[in-house]
Amino acid sequence: MEQIDFVLLRGLAREAGHWGNFVDRVESQDFCQSAYALDLPGMGRFHKISSPLSVGEMAEFIMAEIEQLPRNPRAPLVLLSVSLGSMVAIELAHRYPQKFSKIILMNVSVASLSPIHHRLMLSAWKSMVKIMAQKSPRAREQAVLQMVSNNAEAQGRVLSQWEEIAKKRSPKPANVLRQLIAAAAFRLPKQRPLCPMVIFASESDRMVDVRCSKKLAQHWQIPIHTHPSAGHELALDAPEWVIEKVAESLSL
């Protein structure tokens, strides 16, 4: 199998650092040449700039970042994305289909197919109120983990890392709001992008209803694989499963 470069894109109010050691896990696979975790504008190393109000602008920002990566431009490139990052990946695939050999979407939702109470479940709204009420970075990140992860061991393993990220590069509330606005406004392209796509989803996601991913899979006739117990943070709760499914999807 030809070695592939991966670009990983995060979701709402998250940054590249929240992938933890998952990037290294991907890069250690025989099928991977290099793996790059990129930050959306307004997050991570770009936390001081304003987040765009459209997914299209985010996609153009990420495309500019991809063009600057120290990689062989002729090597196959796969996007591995979650949630809001998956909306950006869809837009990139629509605008630059020739650039990507495959798009992997995890726990994705789009307004044109799913109602708001599925895209962000009622329990998640309640959790977000609790998160915003926390005064310390540790308590806030612990509340986030309780919302997005169903794996207590994994939560305990990354809590201190997420706390440090929050202390160093906590996203501005205005940027989180701007991301929410962009996500709410995003609509699917009229035509499915030409490059191959696959969806991974969590049946037990308590943030985004799994029906959102299933509706997109049905609408565009995209293969979908679901994990029975992982939460929204699929790569945190079930990293080996994700890597196994990535390998399977690349062999098709």
JSON list of C-alpha atoms in Angstrom, two decimals:
[
{"chain": "A", "resi": 1, "resn": "MET", "atom": "CA", "xyz": [0.00, 0.00, 0.00]},
{"chain": "A", "resi": 2, "resn": "GLU", "atom": "CA", "xyz": [1.27, 3.45, -0.94]},
{"chain": "A", "resi": 3, "resn": "GLN", "atom": "CA", "xyz": [2.10, 5.59, 2.08]},
{"chain": "A", "resi": 4, "resn": "ILE", "atom": "CA", "xyz": [-0.32, 8.43, 2.70]},
{"chain": "A", "resi": 5, "resn": "ASP", "atom": "CA", "xyz": [-0.19, 11.83, 4.37]},
{"chain": "A", "resi": 6, "resn": "PHE", "atom": "CA", "xyz": [-2.96, 12.68, 6.82]},
{"chain": "A", "resi": 7, "resn": "VAL", "atom": "CA", "xyz": [-4.35, 16.04, 7.88]},
{"chain": "A", "resi": 8, "resn": "LEU", "atom": "CA", "xyz": [-6.40, 15.96, 11.09]},
{"chain": "A", "resi": 9, "resn": "LEU", "atom": "CA", "xyz": [-9.05, 18.59, 11.81]},
{"chain": "A", "resi": 10, "resn": "ARG", "atom": "CA", "xyz": [-10.69, 19.21, 15.18]},
{"chain": "A", "resi": 11, "resn": "GLY", "atom": "CA", "xyz": [-14.19, 20.31, 16.19]},
{"chain": "A", "resi": 12, "resn": "LEU", "atom": "CA", "xyz": [-15.91, 23.04, 18.18]},
{"chain": "A", "resi": 13, "resn": "ALA", "atom": "CA", "xyz": [-13.65, 24.95, 20.58]},
{"chain": "A", "resi": 14, "resn": "ARG", "atom": "CA", "xyz": [-10.91, 22.33, 20.28]},
{"chain": "A", "resi": 15, "resn": "GLU", "atom": "CA", "xyz": [-7.36, 22.55, 18.94]},
{"chain": "A", "resi": 16, "resn": "ALA", "atom": "CA", "xyz": [-4.69, 20.28, 17.50]},
{"chain": "A", "resi": 17, "resn": "GLY", "atom": "CA", "xyz": [-3.33, 19.54, 20.98]},
{"chain": "A", "resi": 18, "resn": "HIS", "atom": "CA", "xyz": [-6.57, 17.80, 21.94]},
{"chain": "A", "resi": 19, "resn": "TRP", "atom": "CA", "xyz": [-5.69, 14.91, 19.62]},
{"chain": "A", "resi": 20, "resn": "GLY", "atom": "CA", "xyz": [-3.08, 13.93, 22.23]},
{"chain": "A", "resi": 21, "resn": "ASN", "atom": "CA", "xyz": [-1.05, 10.91, 21.15]},
{"chain": "A", "resi": 22, "resn": "PHE", "atom": "CA", "xyz": [-3.57, 9.91, 18.49]},
{"chain": "A", "resi": 23, "resn": "VAL", "atom": "CA", "xyz": [-1.54, 11.78, 15.85]},
{"chain": "A", "resi": 24, "resn": "ASP", "atom": "CA", "xyz": [1.52, 9.70, 16.74]},
{"chain": "A", "resi": 25, "resn": "ARG", "atom": "CA", "xyz": [-0.59, 6.53, 16.60]},
{"chain": "A", "resi": 26, "resn": "VAL", "atom": "CA", "xyz": [-1.70, 7.37, 13.08]},
{"chain": "A", "resi": 27, "resn": "GLU", "atom": "CA", "xyz": [1.84, 8.25, 12.01]},
{"chain": "A", "resi": 28, "resn": "SER", "atom": "CA", "xyz": [3.19, 4.95, 13.35]},
{"chain": "A", "resi": 29, "resn": "GLN", "atom": "CA", "xyz": [1.00, 2.92, 10.99]},
{"chain": "A", "resi": 30, "resn": "ASP", "atom": "CA", "xyz": [2.54, 1.31, 7.92]},
{"chain": "A", "resi": 31, "resn": "PHE", "atom": "CA", "xyz": [0.06, 3.11, 5.67]},
{"chain": "A", "resi": 32, "resn": "CYS", "atom": "CA", "xyz": [1.04, 6.57, 6.94]},
{"chain": "A", "resi": 33, "resn": "GLN", "atom": "CA", "xyz": [3.93, 8.71, 5.72]},
{"chain": "A", "resi": 34, "resn": "SER", "atom": "CA", "xyz": [3.16, 11.78, 7.87]},
{"chain": "A", "resi": 35, "resn": "ALA", "atom": "CA", "xyz": [0.26, 13.07, 9.98]},
{"chain": "A", "resi": 36, "resn": "TYR", "atom": "CA", "xyz": [-0.40, 16.76, 10.58]},
{"chain": "A", "resi": 37, "resn": "ALA", "atom": "CA", "xyz": [-2.90, 18.12, 13.11]},
{"chain": "A", "resi": 38, "resn": "LEU", "atom": "CA", "xyz": [-3.96, 21.59, 11.98]},
{"chain": "A", "resi": 39, "resn": "ASP", "atom": "CA", "xyz": [-5.75, 24.28, 13.98]},
{"chain": "A", "resi": 40, "resn": "LEU", "atom": "CA", "xyz": [-8.86, 26.00, 12.72]},
{"chain": "A", "resi": 41, "resn": "PRO", "atom": "CA", "xyz": [-8.62, 29.82, 12.72]},
{"chain": "A", "resi": 42, "resn": "GLY", "atom": "CA", "xyz": [-9.39, 31.19, 16.17]},
{"chain": "A", "resi": 43, "resn": "MET", "atom": "CA", "xyz": [-8.17, 28.04, 17.93]},
{"chain": "A", "resi": 44, "resn": "GLY", "atom": "CA", "xyz": [-4.85, 26.66, 19.13]},
{"chain": "A", "resi": 45, "resn": "ARG", "atom": "CA", "xyz": [-1.88, 28.58, 17.81]},
{"chain": "A", "resi": 46, "resn": "PHE", "atom": "CA", "xyz": [-4.36, 30.90, 16.07]},
{"chain": "A", "resi": 47, "resn": "HIS", "atom": "CA", "xyz": [-6.39, 31.59, 19.22]},
{"chain": "A", "resi": 48, "resn": "LYS", "atom": "CA", "xyz": [-5.65, 35.32, 19.09]},
{"chain": "A", "resi": 49, "resn": "ILE", "atom": "CA", "xyz": [-7.33, 35.86, 15.72]},
{"chain": "A", "resi": 50, "resn": "SER", "atom": "CA", "xyz": [-11.07, 35.95, 15.07]},
{"chain": "A", "resi": 51, "resn": "SER", "atom": "CA", "xyz": [-12.75, 32.76, 13.93]},
{"chain": "A", "resi": 52, "resn": "PRO", "atom": "CA", "xyz": [-14.52, 33.15, 10.56]},
{"chain": "A", "resi": 53, "resn": "LEU", "atom": "CA", "xyz": [-18.30, 33.22, 10.47]},
{"chain": "A", "resi": 54, "resn": "SER", "atom": "CA", "xyz": [-18.45, 30.72, 7.62]},
{"chain": "A", "resi": 55, "resn": "VAL", "atom": "CA", "xyz": [-17.18, 27.19, 7.09]},
{"chain": "A", "resi": 56, "resn": "GLY", "atom": "CA", "xyz": [-16.05, 28.25, 3.62]},
{"chain": "A", "resi": 57, "resn": "GLU", "atom": "CA", "xyz": [-13.61, 30.78, 5.08]},
{"chain": "A", "resi": 58, "resn": "MET", "atom": "CA", "xyz": [-12.33, 28.13, 7.50]},
{"chain": "A", "resi": 59, "resn": "ALA", "atom": "CA", "xyz": [-11.77, 25.79, 4.56]},
{"chain": "A", "resi": 60, "resn": "GLU", "atom": "CA", "xyz": [-9.73, 28.38, 2.66]},
{"chain": "A", "resi": 61, "resn": "PHE", "atom": "CA", "xyz": [-7.65, 29.03, 5.78]},
{"chain": "A", "resi": 62, "resn": "ILE", "atom": "CA", "xyz": [-6.93, 25.30, 6.17]},
{"chain": "A", "resi": 63, "resn": "MET", "atom": "CA", "xyz": [-6.14, 24.92, 2.47]},
{"chain": "A", "resi": 64, "resn": "ALA", "atom": "CA", "xyz": [-3.52, 27.64, 2.80]},
{"chain": "A", "resi": 65, "resn": "GLU", "atom": "CA", "xyz": [-2.06, 25.77, 5.79]},
{"chain": "A", "resi": 66, "resn": "ILE", "atom": "CA", "xyz": [-2.00, 22.50, 3.84]},
{"chain": "A", "resi": 67, "resn": "GLU", "atom": "CA", "xyz": [-0.13, 24.14, 0.98]},
{"chain": "A", "resi": 68, "resn": "GLN", "atom": "CA", "xyz": [2.62, 25.15, 3.42]},
{"chain": "A", "resi": 69, "resn": "LEU", "atom": "CA", "xyz": [3.15, 21.68, 4.89]},
{"chain": "A", "resi": 70, "resn": "PRO", "atom": "CA", "xyz": [6.60, 20.12, 4.35]},
{"chain": "A", "resi": 71, "resn": "ARG", "atom": "CA", "xyz": [5.25, 17.22, 2.31]},
{"chain": "A", "resi": 72, "resn": "ASN", "atom": "CA", "xyz": [5.50, 15.77, -1.17]},
{"chain": "A", "resi": 73, "resn": "PRO", "atom": "CA", "xyz": [2.54, 17.37, -2.98]},
{"chain": "A", "resi": 74, "resn": "ARG", "atom": "CA", "xyz": [2.23, 14.27, -5.16]},
{"chain": "A", "resi": 75, "resn": "ALA", "atom": "CA", "xyz": [1.69, 11.98, -2.16]},
{"chain": "A", "resi": 76, "resn": "PRO", "atom": "CA", "xyz": [-1.93, 10.91, -1.49]},
{"chain": "A", "resi": 77, "resn": "LEU", "atom": "CA", "xyz": [-3.60, 13.10, 1.12]},
{"chain": "A", "resi": 78, "resn": "VAL", "atom": "CA", "xyz": [-6.41, 12.04, 3.47]},
{"chain": "A", "resi": 79, "resn": "LEU", "atom": "CA", "xyz": [-8.47, 14.33, 5.68]},
{"chain": "A", "resi": 80, "resn": "LEU", "atom": "CA", "xyz": [-9.43, 12.83, 9.06]},
{"chain": "A", "resi": 81, "resn": "SER", "atom": "CA", "xyz": [-11.89, 15.11, 10.77]},
{"chain": "A", "resi": 82, "resn": "VAL", "atom": "CA", "xyz": [-14.40, 15.35, 13.60]},
{"chain": "A", "resi": 83, "resn": "SER", "atom": "CA", "xyz": [-17.59, 17.38, 14.07]},
{"chain": "A", "resi": 84, "resn": "LEU", "atom": "CA", "xyz": [-17.03, 20.99, 12.93]},
{"chain": "A", "resi": 85, "resn": "GLY", "atom": "CA", "xyz": [-13.75, 19.85, 11.38]},
{"chain": "A", "resi": 86, "resn": "SER", "atom": "CA", "xyz": [-15.79, 17.44, 9.26]},
{"chain": "A", "resi": 87, "resn": "MET", "atom": "CA", "xyz": [-17.87, 20.32, 7.90]},
{"chain": "A", "resi": 88, "resn": "VAL", "atom": "CA", "xyz": [-14.61, 22.00, 6.91]},
{"chain": "A", "resi": 89, "resn": "ALA", "atom": "CA", "xyz": [-13.45, 18.72, 5.34]},
{"chain": "A", "resi": 90, "resn": "ILE", "atom": "CA", "xyz": [-16.65, 18.48, 3.27]},
{"chain": "A", "resi": 91, "resn": "GLU", "atom": "CA", "xyz": [-16.17, 22.03, 2.04]},
{"chain": "A", "resi": 92, "resn": "LEU", "atom": "CA", "xyz": [-12.53, 21.32, 1.17]},
{"chain": "A", "resi": 93, "resn": "ALA", "atom": "CA", "xyz": [-13.55, 18.20, -0.74]},
{"chain": "A", "resi": 94, "resn": "HIS", "atom": "CA", "xyz": [-16.15, 20.26, -2.62]},
{"chain": "A", "resi": 95, "resn": "ARG", "atom": "CA", "xyz": [-13.71, 23.04, -3.53]},
{"chain": "A", "resi": 96, "resn": "TYR", "atom": "CA", "xyz": [-10.56, 20.95, -4.10]},
{"chain": "A", "resi": 97, "resn": "PRO", "atom": "CA", "xyz": [-11.65, 17.37, -4.93]},
{"chain": "A", "resi": 98, "resn": "GLN", "atom": "CA", "xyz": [-8.42, 16.67, -6.81]},
{"chain": "A", "resi": 99, "resn": "LYS", "atom": "CA", "xyz": [-6.34, 17.39, -3.70]},
{"chain": "A", "resi": 100, "resn": "PHE", "atom": "CA", "xyz": [-7.63, 14.54, -1.54]},
{"chain": "A", "resi": 101, "resn": "SER", "atom": "CA", "xyz": [-7.61, 10.78, -1.99]},
{"chain": "A", "resi": 102, "resn": "LYS", "atom": "CA", "xyz": [-10.16, 10.24, 0.80]},
{"chain": "A", "resi": 103, "resn": "ILE", "atom": "CA", "xyz": [-12.22, 12.19, 3.33]},
{"chain": "A", "resi": 104, "resn": "ILE", "atom": "CA", "xyz": [-12.94, 10.58, 6.70]},
{"chain": "A", "resi": 105, "resn": "LEU", "atom": "CA", "xyz": [-15.74, 12.24, 8.67]},
{"chain": "A", "resi": 106, "resn": "MET", "atom": "CA", "xyz": [-16.34, 11.47, 12.34]},
{"chain": "A", "resi": 107, "resn": "ASN", "atom": "CA", "xyz": [-19.57, 12.33, 14.19]},
{"chain": "A", "resi": 108, "resn": "VAL", "atom": "CA", "xyz": [-20.63, 14.86, 11.58]},
{"chain": "A", "resi": 109, "resn": "SER", "atom": "CA", "xyz": [-23.86, 16.85, 11.31]},
{"chain": "A", "resi": 110, "resn": "VAL", "atom": "CA", "xyz": [-25.28, 19.34, 8.81]},
{"chain": "A", "resi": 111, "resn": "ALA", "atom": "CA", "xyz": [-28.22, 21.71, 9.20]},
{"chain": "A", "resi": 112, "resn": "SER", "atom": "CA", "xyz": [-29.75, 20.82, 5.84]},
{"chain": "A", "resi": 113, "resn": "LEU", "atom": "CA", "xyz": [-30.32, 17.21, 6.97]},
{"chain": "A", "resi": 114, "resn": "SER", "atom": "CA", "xyz": [-30.70, 17.23, 10.76]},
{"chain": "A", "resi": 115, "resn": "PRO", "atom": "CA", "xyz": [-32.68, 19.36, 13.26]},
{"chain": "A", "resi": 116, "resn": "ILE", "atom": "CA", "xyz": [-30.86, 21.49, 15.81]},
{"chain": "A", "resi": 117, "resn": "HIS", "atom": "CA", "xyz": [-31.81, 19.21, 18.73]},
{"chain": "A", "resi": 118, "resn": "HIS", "atom": "CA", "xyz": [-30.00, 16.36, 16.99]},
{"chain": "A", "resi": 119, "resn": "ARG", "atom": "CA", "xyz": [-26.99, 18.44, 15.94]},
{"chain": "A", "resi": 120, "resn": "LEU", "atom": "CA", "xyz": [-26.52, 19.49, 19.57]},
{"chain": "A", "resi": 121, "resn": "MET", "atom": "CA", "xyz": [-28.56, 17.30, 21.89]},
{"chain": "A", "resi": 122, "resn": "LEU", "atom": "CA", "xyz": [-30.51, 18.70, 24.82]},
{"chain": "A", "resi": 123, "resn": "SER", "atom": "CA", "xyz": [-28.16, 17.01, 27.27]},
{"chain": "A", "resi": 124, "resn": "ALA", "atom": "CA", "xyz": [-25.24, 18.77, 25.55]},
{"chain": "A", "resi": 125, "resn": "TRP", "atom": "CA", "xyz": [-26.89, 22.19, 25.92]},
{"chain": "A", "resi": 126, "resn": "LYS", "atom": "CA", "xyz": [-27.24, 21.48, 29.65]},
{"chain": "A", "resi": 127, "resn": "SER", "atom": "CA", "xyz": [-23.62, 20.36, 29.83]},
{"chain": "A", "resi": 128, "resn": "MET", "atom": "CA", "xyz": [-22.46, 23.52, 28.06]},
{"chain": "A", "resi": 129, "resn": "VAL", "atom": "CA", "xyz": [-24.20, 25.67, 30.67]},
{"chain": "A", "resi": 130, "resn": "LYS", "atom": "CA", "xyz": [-22.35, 23.69, 33.34]},
{"chain": "A", "resi": 131, "resn": "ILE", "atom": "CA", "xyz": [-19.07, 24.11, 31.47]},
{"chain": "A", "resi": 132, "resn": "MET", "atom": "CA", "xyz": [-19.46, 27.87, 31.19]},
{"chain": "A", "resi": 133, "resn": "ALA", "atom": "CA", "xyz": [-20.18, 28.09, 34.92]},
{"chain": "A", "resi": 134, "resn": "GLN", "atom": "CA", "xyz": [-16.84, 26.52, 35.85]},
{"chain": "A", "resi": 135, "resn": "LYS", "atom": "CA", "xyz": [-14.24, 29.02, 36.99]},
{"chain": "A", "resi": 136, "resn": "SER", "atom": "CA", "xyz": [-11.10, 26.88, 36.93]},
{"chain": "A", "resi": 137, "resn": "PRO", "atom": "CA", "xyz": [-9.60, 25.45, 33.71]},
{"chain": "A", "resi": 138, "resn": "ARG", "atom": "CA", "xyz": [-9.42, 21.98, 35.26]},
{"chain": "A", "resi": 139, "resn": "ALA", "atom": "CA", "xyz": [-13.07, 21.93, 36.32]},
{"chain": "A", "resi": 140, "resn": "ARG", "atom": "CA", "xyz": [-14.10, 23.26, 32.92]},
{"chain": "A", "resi": 141, "resn": "GLU", "atom": "CA", "xyz": [-12.13, 20.65, 30.98]},
{"chain": "A", "resi": 142, "resn": "GLN", "atom": "CA", "xyz": [-13.38, 17.91, 33.28]},
{"chain": "A", "resi": 143, "resn": "ALA", "atom": "CA", "xyz": [-16.94, 18.97, 32.48]},
{"chain": "A", "resi": 144, "resn": "VAL", "atom": "CA", "xyz": [-16.10, 18.97, 28.76]},
{"chain": "A", "resi": 145, "resn": "LEU", "atom": "CA", "xyz": [-14.70, 15.45, 28.99]},
{"chain": "A", "resi": 146, "resn": "GLN", "atom": "CA", "xyz": [-17.78, 14.24, 30.82]},
{"chain": "A", "resi": 147, "resn": "MET", "atom": "CA", "xyz": [-19.86, 15.52, 27.90]},
{"chain": "A", "resi": 148, "resn": "VAL", "atom": "CA", "xyz": [-17.77, 14.20, 25.00]},
{"chain": "A", "resi": 149, "resn": "SER", "atom": "CA", "xyz": [-16.23, 10.98, 26.35]},
{"chain": "A", "resi": 150, "resn": "ASN", "atom": "CA", "xyz": [-17.75, 7.74, 27.64]},
{"chain": "A", "resi": 151, "resn": "ASN", "atom": "CA", "xyz": [-14.39, 6.28, 28.66]},
{"chain": "A", "resi": 152, "resn": "ALA", "atom": "CA", "xyz": [-13.53, 7.14, 32.27]},
{"chain": "A", "resi": 153, "resn": "GLU", "atom": "CA", "xyz": [-9.98, 5.80, 31.96]},
{"chain": "A", "resi": 154, "resn": "ALA", "atom": "CA", "xyz": [-9.32, 7.95, 28.90]},
{"chain": "A", "resi": 155, "resn": "GLN", "atom": "CA", "xyz": [-10.79, 11.00, 30.62]},
{"chain": "A", "resi": 156, "resn": "GLY", "atom": "CA", "xyz": [-8.43, 10.59, 33.55]},
{"chain": "A", "resi": 157, "resn": "ARG", "atom": "CA", "xyz": [-5.46, 10.11, 31.25]},
{"chain": "A", "resi": 158, "resn": "VAL", "atom": "CA", "xyz": [-5.93, 13.35, 29.30]},
{"chain": "A", "resi": 159, "resn": "LEU", "atom": "CA", "xyz": [-7.51, 15.70, 31.86]},
{"chain": "A", "resi": 160, "resn": "SER", "atom": "CA", "xyz": [-4.21, 17.29, 32.93]},
{"chain": "A", "resi": 161, "resn": "GLN", "atom": "CA", "xyz": [-3.16, 17.71, 29.28]},
{"chain": "A", "resi": 162, "resn": "TRP", "atom": "CA", "xyz": [-6.43, 19.42, 28.42]},
{"chain": "A", "resi": 163, "resn": "GLU", "atom": "CA", "xyz": [-6.12, 21.61, 31.52]},
{"chain": "A", "resi": 164, "resn": "GLU", "atom": "CA", "xyz": [-2.68, 22.79, 30.37]},
{"chain": "A", "resi": 165, "resn": "ILE", "atom": "CA", "xyz": [-4.01, 23.57, 26.90]},
{"chain": "A", "resi": 166, "resn": "ALA", "atom": "CA", "xyz": [-6.82, 25.61, 28.46]},
{"chain": "A", "resi": 167, "resn": "LYS", "atom": "CA", "xyz": [-4.35, 27.56, 30.59]},
{"chain": "A", "resi": 168, "resn": "LYS", "atom": "CA", "xyz": [-2.09, 28.37, 27.64]},
{"chain": "A", "resi": 169, "resn": "ARG", "atom": "CA", "xyz": [-4.51, 28.82, 24.74]},
{"chain": "A", "resi": 170, "resn": "SER", "atom": "CA", "xyz": [-8.07, 28.93, 25.99]},
{"chain": "A", "resi": 171, "resn": "PRO", "atom": "CA", "xyz": [-10.36, 29.92, 23.10]},
{"chain": "A", "resi": 172, "resn": "LYS", "atom": "CA", "xyz": [-12.07, 33.27, 23.35]},
{"chain": "A", "resi": 173, "resn": "PRO", "atom": "CA", "xyz": [-15.82, 32.92, 24.08]},
{"chain": "A", "resi": 174, "resn": "ALA", "atom": "CA", "xyz": [-16.48, 35.12, 21.05]},
{"chain": "A", "resi": 175, "resn": "ASN", "atom": "CA", "xyz": [-14.62, 32.65, 18.83]},
{"chain": "A", "resi": 176, "resn": "VAL", "atom": "CA", "xyz": [-16.61, 29.72, 20.19]},
{"chain": "A", "resi": 177, "resn": "LEU", "atom": "CA", "xyz": [-19.79, 31.65, 19.40]},
{"chain": "A", "resi": 178, "resn": "ARG", "atom": "CA", "xyz": [-18.52, 32.46, 15.91]},
{"chain": "A", "resi": 179, "resn": "GLN", "atom": "CA", "xyz": [-17.79, 28.77, 15.33]},
{"chain": "A", "resi": 180, "resn": "LEU", "atom": "CA", "xyz": [-21.33, 27.90, 16.44]},
{"chain": "A", "resi": 181, "resn": "ILE", "atom": "CA", "xyz": [-22.74, 30.47, 14.02]},
{"chain": "A", "resi": 182, "resn": "ALA", "atom": "CA", "xyz": [-20.63, 29.07, 11.16]},
{"chain": "A", "resi": 183, "resn": "ALA", "atom": "CA", "xyz": [-21.68, 25.50, 11.96]},
{"chain": "A", "resi": 184, "resn": "ALA", "atom": "CA", "xyz": [-25.36, 26.48, 12.15]},
{"chain": "A", "resi": 185, "resn": "ALA", "atom": "CA", "xyz": [-25.17, 28.21, 8.76]},
{"chain": "A", "resi": 186, "resn": "PHE", "atom": "CA", "xyz": [-23.30, 25.43, 6.94]},
{"chain": "A", "resi": 187, "resn": "ARG", "atom": "CA", "xyz": [-25.17, 23.68, 4.14]},
{"chain": "A", "resi": 188, "resn": "LEU", "atom": "CA", "xyz": [-24.10, 20.70, 2.09]},
{"chain": "A", "resi": 189, "resn": "PRO", "atom": "CA", "xyz": [-22.89, 21.28, -1.45]},
{"chain": "A", "resi": 190, "resn": "LYS", "atom": "CA", "xyz": [-25.60, 20.42, -3.99]},
{"chain": "A", "resi": 191, "resn": "GLN", "atom": "CA", "xyz": [-23.45, 17.64, -5.40]},
{"chain": "A", "resi": 192, "resn": "ARG", "atom": "CA", "xyz": [-21.46, 15.09, -3.45]},
{"chain": "A", "resi": 193, "resn": "PRO", "atom": "CA", "xyz": [-17.71, 15.78, -3.77]},
{"chain": "A", "resi": 194, "resn": "LEU", "atom": "CA", "xyz": [-15.93, 13.55, -6.26]},
{"chain": "A", "resi": 195, "resn": "CYS", "atom": "CA", "xyz": [-13.31, 12.18, -3.85]},
{"chain": "A", "resi": 196, "resn": "PRO", "atom": "CA", "xyz": [-14.17, 9.05, -1.83]},
{"chain": "A", "resi": 197, "resn": "MET", "atom": "CA", "xyz": [-15.69, 9.59, 1.61]},
{"chain": "A", "resi": 198, "resn": "VAL", "atom": "CA", "xyz": [-16.41, 7.45, 4.67]},
{"chain": "A", "resi": 199, "resn": "ILE", "atom": "CA", "xyz": [-18.10, 8.18, 7.99]},
{"chain": "A", "resi": 200, "resn": "PHE", "atom": "CA", "xyz": [-17.22, 6.91, 11.47]},
{"chain": "A", "resi": 201, "resn": "ALA", "atom": "CA", "xyz": [-19.84, 7.55, 14.14]},
{"chain": "A", "resi": 202, "resn": "SER", "atom": "CA", "xyz": [-20.54, 6.83, 17.80]},
{"chain": "A", "resi": 203, "resn": "GLU", "atom": "CA", "xyz": [-23.85, 5.16, 18.64]},
{"chain": "A", "resi": 204, "resn": "SER", "atom": "CA", "xyz": [-23.50, 6.45, 22.22]},
{"chain": "A", "resi": 205, "resn": "ASP", "atom": "CA", "xyz": [-22.54, 10.04, 21.35]},
{"chain": "A", "resi": 206, "resn": "ARG", "atom": "CA", "xyz": [-24.22, 12.29, 23.94]},
{"chain": "A", "resi": 207, "resn": "MET", "atom": "CA", "xyz": [-23.32, 15.53, 22.17]},
{"chain": "A", "resi": 208, "resn": "VAL", "atom": "CA", "xyz": [-24.31, 14.97, 18.52]},
{"chain": "A", "resi": 209, "resn": "ASP", "atom": "CA", "xyz": [-27.04, 12.43, 17.80]},
{"chain": "A", "resi": 210, "resn": "VAL", "atom": "CA", "xyz": [-25.69, 9.53, 15.73]},
{"chain": "A", "resi": 211, "resn": "ARG", "atom": "CA", "xyz": [-28.70, 9.96, 13.43]},
{"chain": "A", "resi": 212, "resn": "CYS", "atom": "CA", "xyz": [-26.95, 13.02, 11.98]},
{"chain": "A", "resi": 213, "resn": "SER", "atom": "CA", "xyz": [-24.09, 10.90, 10.64]},
{"chain": "A", "resi": 214, "resn": "LYS", "atom": "CA", "xyz": [-26.50, 8.22, 9.44]},
{"chain": "A", "resi": 215, "resn": "LYS", "atom": "CA", "xyz": [-28.61, 10.75, 7.54]},
{"chain": "A", "resi": 216, "resn": "LEU", "atom": "CA", "xyz": [-25.56, 12.09, 5.72]},
{"chain": "A", "resi": 217, "resn": "ALA", "atom": "CA", "xyz": [-24.43, 8.55, 4.91]},
{"chain": "A", "resi": 218, "resn": "GLN", "atom": "CA", "xyz": [-27.85, 7.79, 3.45]},
{"chain": "A", "resi": 219, "resn": "HIS", "atom": "CA", "xyz": [-28.14, 11.11, 1.61]},
{"chain": "A", "resi": 220, "resn": "TRP", "atom": "CA", "xyz": [-24.81, 10.78, -0.19]},
{"chain": "A", "resi": 221, "resn": "GLN", "atom": "CA", "xyz": [-24.59, 6.97, -0.14]},
{"chain": "A", "resi": 222, "resn": "ILE", "atom": "CA", "xyz": [-21.39, 7.06, 1.91]},
{"chain": "A", "resi": 223, "resn": "PRO", "atom": "CA", "xyz": [-20.13, 3.97, 3.78]},
{"chain": "A", "resi": 224, "resn": "ILE", "atom": "CA", "xyz": [-20.56, 4.35, 7.54]},
{"chain": "A", "resi": 225, "resn": "HIS", "atom": "CA", "xyz": [-19.05, 2.45, 10.48]},
{"chain": "A", "resi": 226, "resn": "THR", "atom": "CA", "xyz": [-20.46, 2.89, 13.98]},
{"chain": "A", "resi": 227, "resn": "HIS", "atom": "CA", "xyz": [-18.92, 2.18, 17.37]},
{"chain": "A", "resi": 228, "resn": "PRO", "atom": "CA", "xyz": [-21.39, 0.96, 20.01]},
{"chain": "A", "resi": 229, "resn": "SER", "atom": "CA", "xyz": [-20.07, 2.62, 23.17]},
{"chain": "A", "resi": 230, "resn": "ALA", "atom": "CA", "xyz": [-17.69, 5.50, 22.39]},
{"chain": "A", "resi": 231, "resn": "GLY", "atom": "CA", "xyz": [-18.72, 9.11, 22.96]},
{"chain": "A", "resi": 232, "resn": "HIS", "atom": "CA", "xyz": [-18.34, 12.13, 20.69]},
{"chain": "A", "resi": 233, "resn": "GLU", "atom": "CA", "xyz": [-14.55, 11.92, 21.19]},
{"chain": "A", "resi": 234, "resn": "LEU", "atom": "CA", "xyz": [-14.32, 8.76, 19.12]},
{"chain": "A", "resi": 235, "resn": "ALA", "atom": "CA", "xyz": [-10.55, 8.97, 18.67]},
{"chain": "A", "resi": 236, "resn": "LEU", "atom": "CA", "xyz": [-10.10, 9.36, 22.43]},
{"chain": "A", "resi": 237, "resn": "ASP", "atom": "CA", "xyz": [-12.51, 6.64, 23.53]},
{"chain": "A", "resi": 238, "resn": "ALA", "atom": "CA", "xyz": [-11.71, 4.06, 20.83]},
{"chain": "A", "resi": 239, "resn": "PRO", "atom": "CA", "xyz": [-8.42, 4.98, 19.09]},
{"chain": "A", "resi": 240, "resn": "GLU", "atom": "CA", "xyz": [-7.53, 1.45, 17.99]},
{"chain": "A", "resi": 241, "resn": "TRP", "atom": "CA", "xyz": [-10.99, 0.98, 16.47]},
{"chain": "A", "resi": 242, "resn": "VAL", "atom": "CA", "xyz": [-10.63, 4.23, 14.53]},
{"chain": "A", "resi": 243, "resn": "ILE", "atom": "CA", "xyz": [-7.20, 3.24, 13.20]},
{"chain": "A", "resi": 244, "resn": "GLU", "atom": "CA", "xyz": [-8.51, -0.21, 12.26]},
{"chain": "A", "resi": 245, "resn": "LYS", "atom": "CA", "xyz": [-11.38, 1.38, 10.32]},
{"chain": "A", "resi": 246, "resn": "VAL", "atom": "CA", "xyz": [-9.02, 3.86, 8.67]},
{"chain": "A", "resi": 247, "resn": "ALA", "atom": "CA", "xyz": [-6.87, 0.96, 7.45]},
{"chain": "A", "resi": 248, "resn": "GLU", "atom": "CA", "xyz": [-9.95, -0.87, 6.17]},
{"chain": "A", "resi": 249, "resn": "SER", "atom": "CA", "xyz": [-11.22, 2.19, 4.33]},
{"chain": "A", "resi": 250, "resn": "LEU", "atom": "CA", "xyz": [-7.86, 2.75, 2.63]},
{"chain": "A", "resi": 251, "resn": "SER", "atom": "CA", "xyz": [-7.78, -0.81, 1.32]},
{"chain": "A", "resi": 252, "resn": "LEU", "atom": "CA", "xyz": [-11.12, -0.46, -0.50]}
]
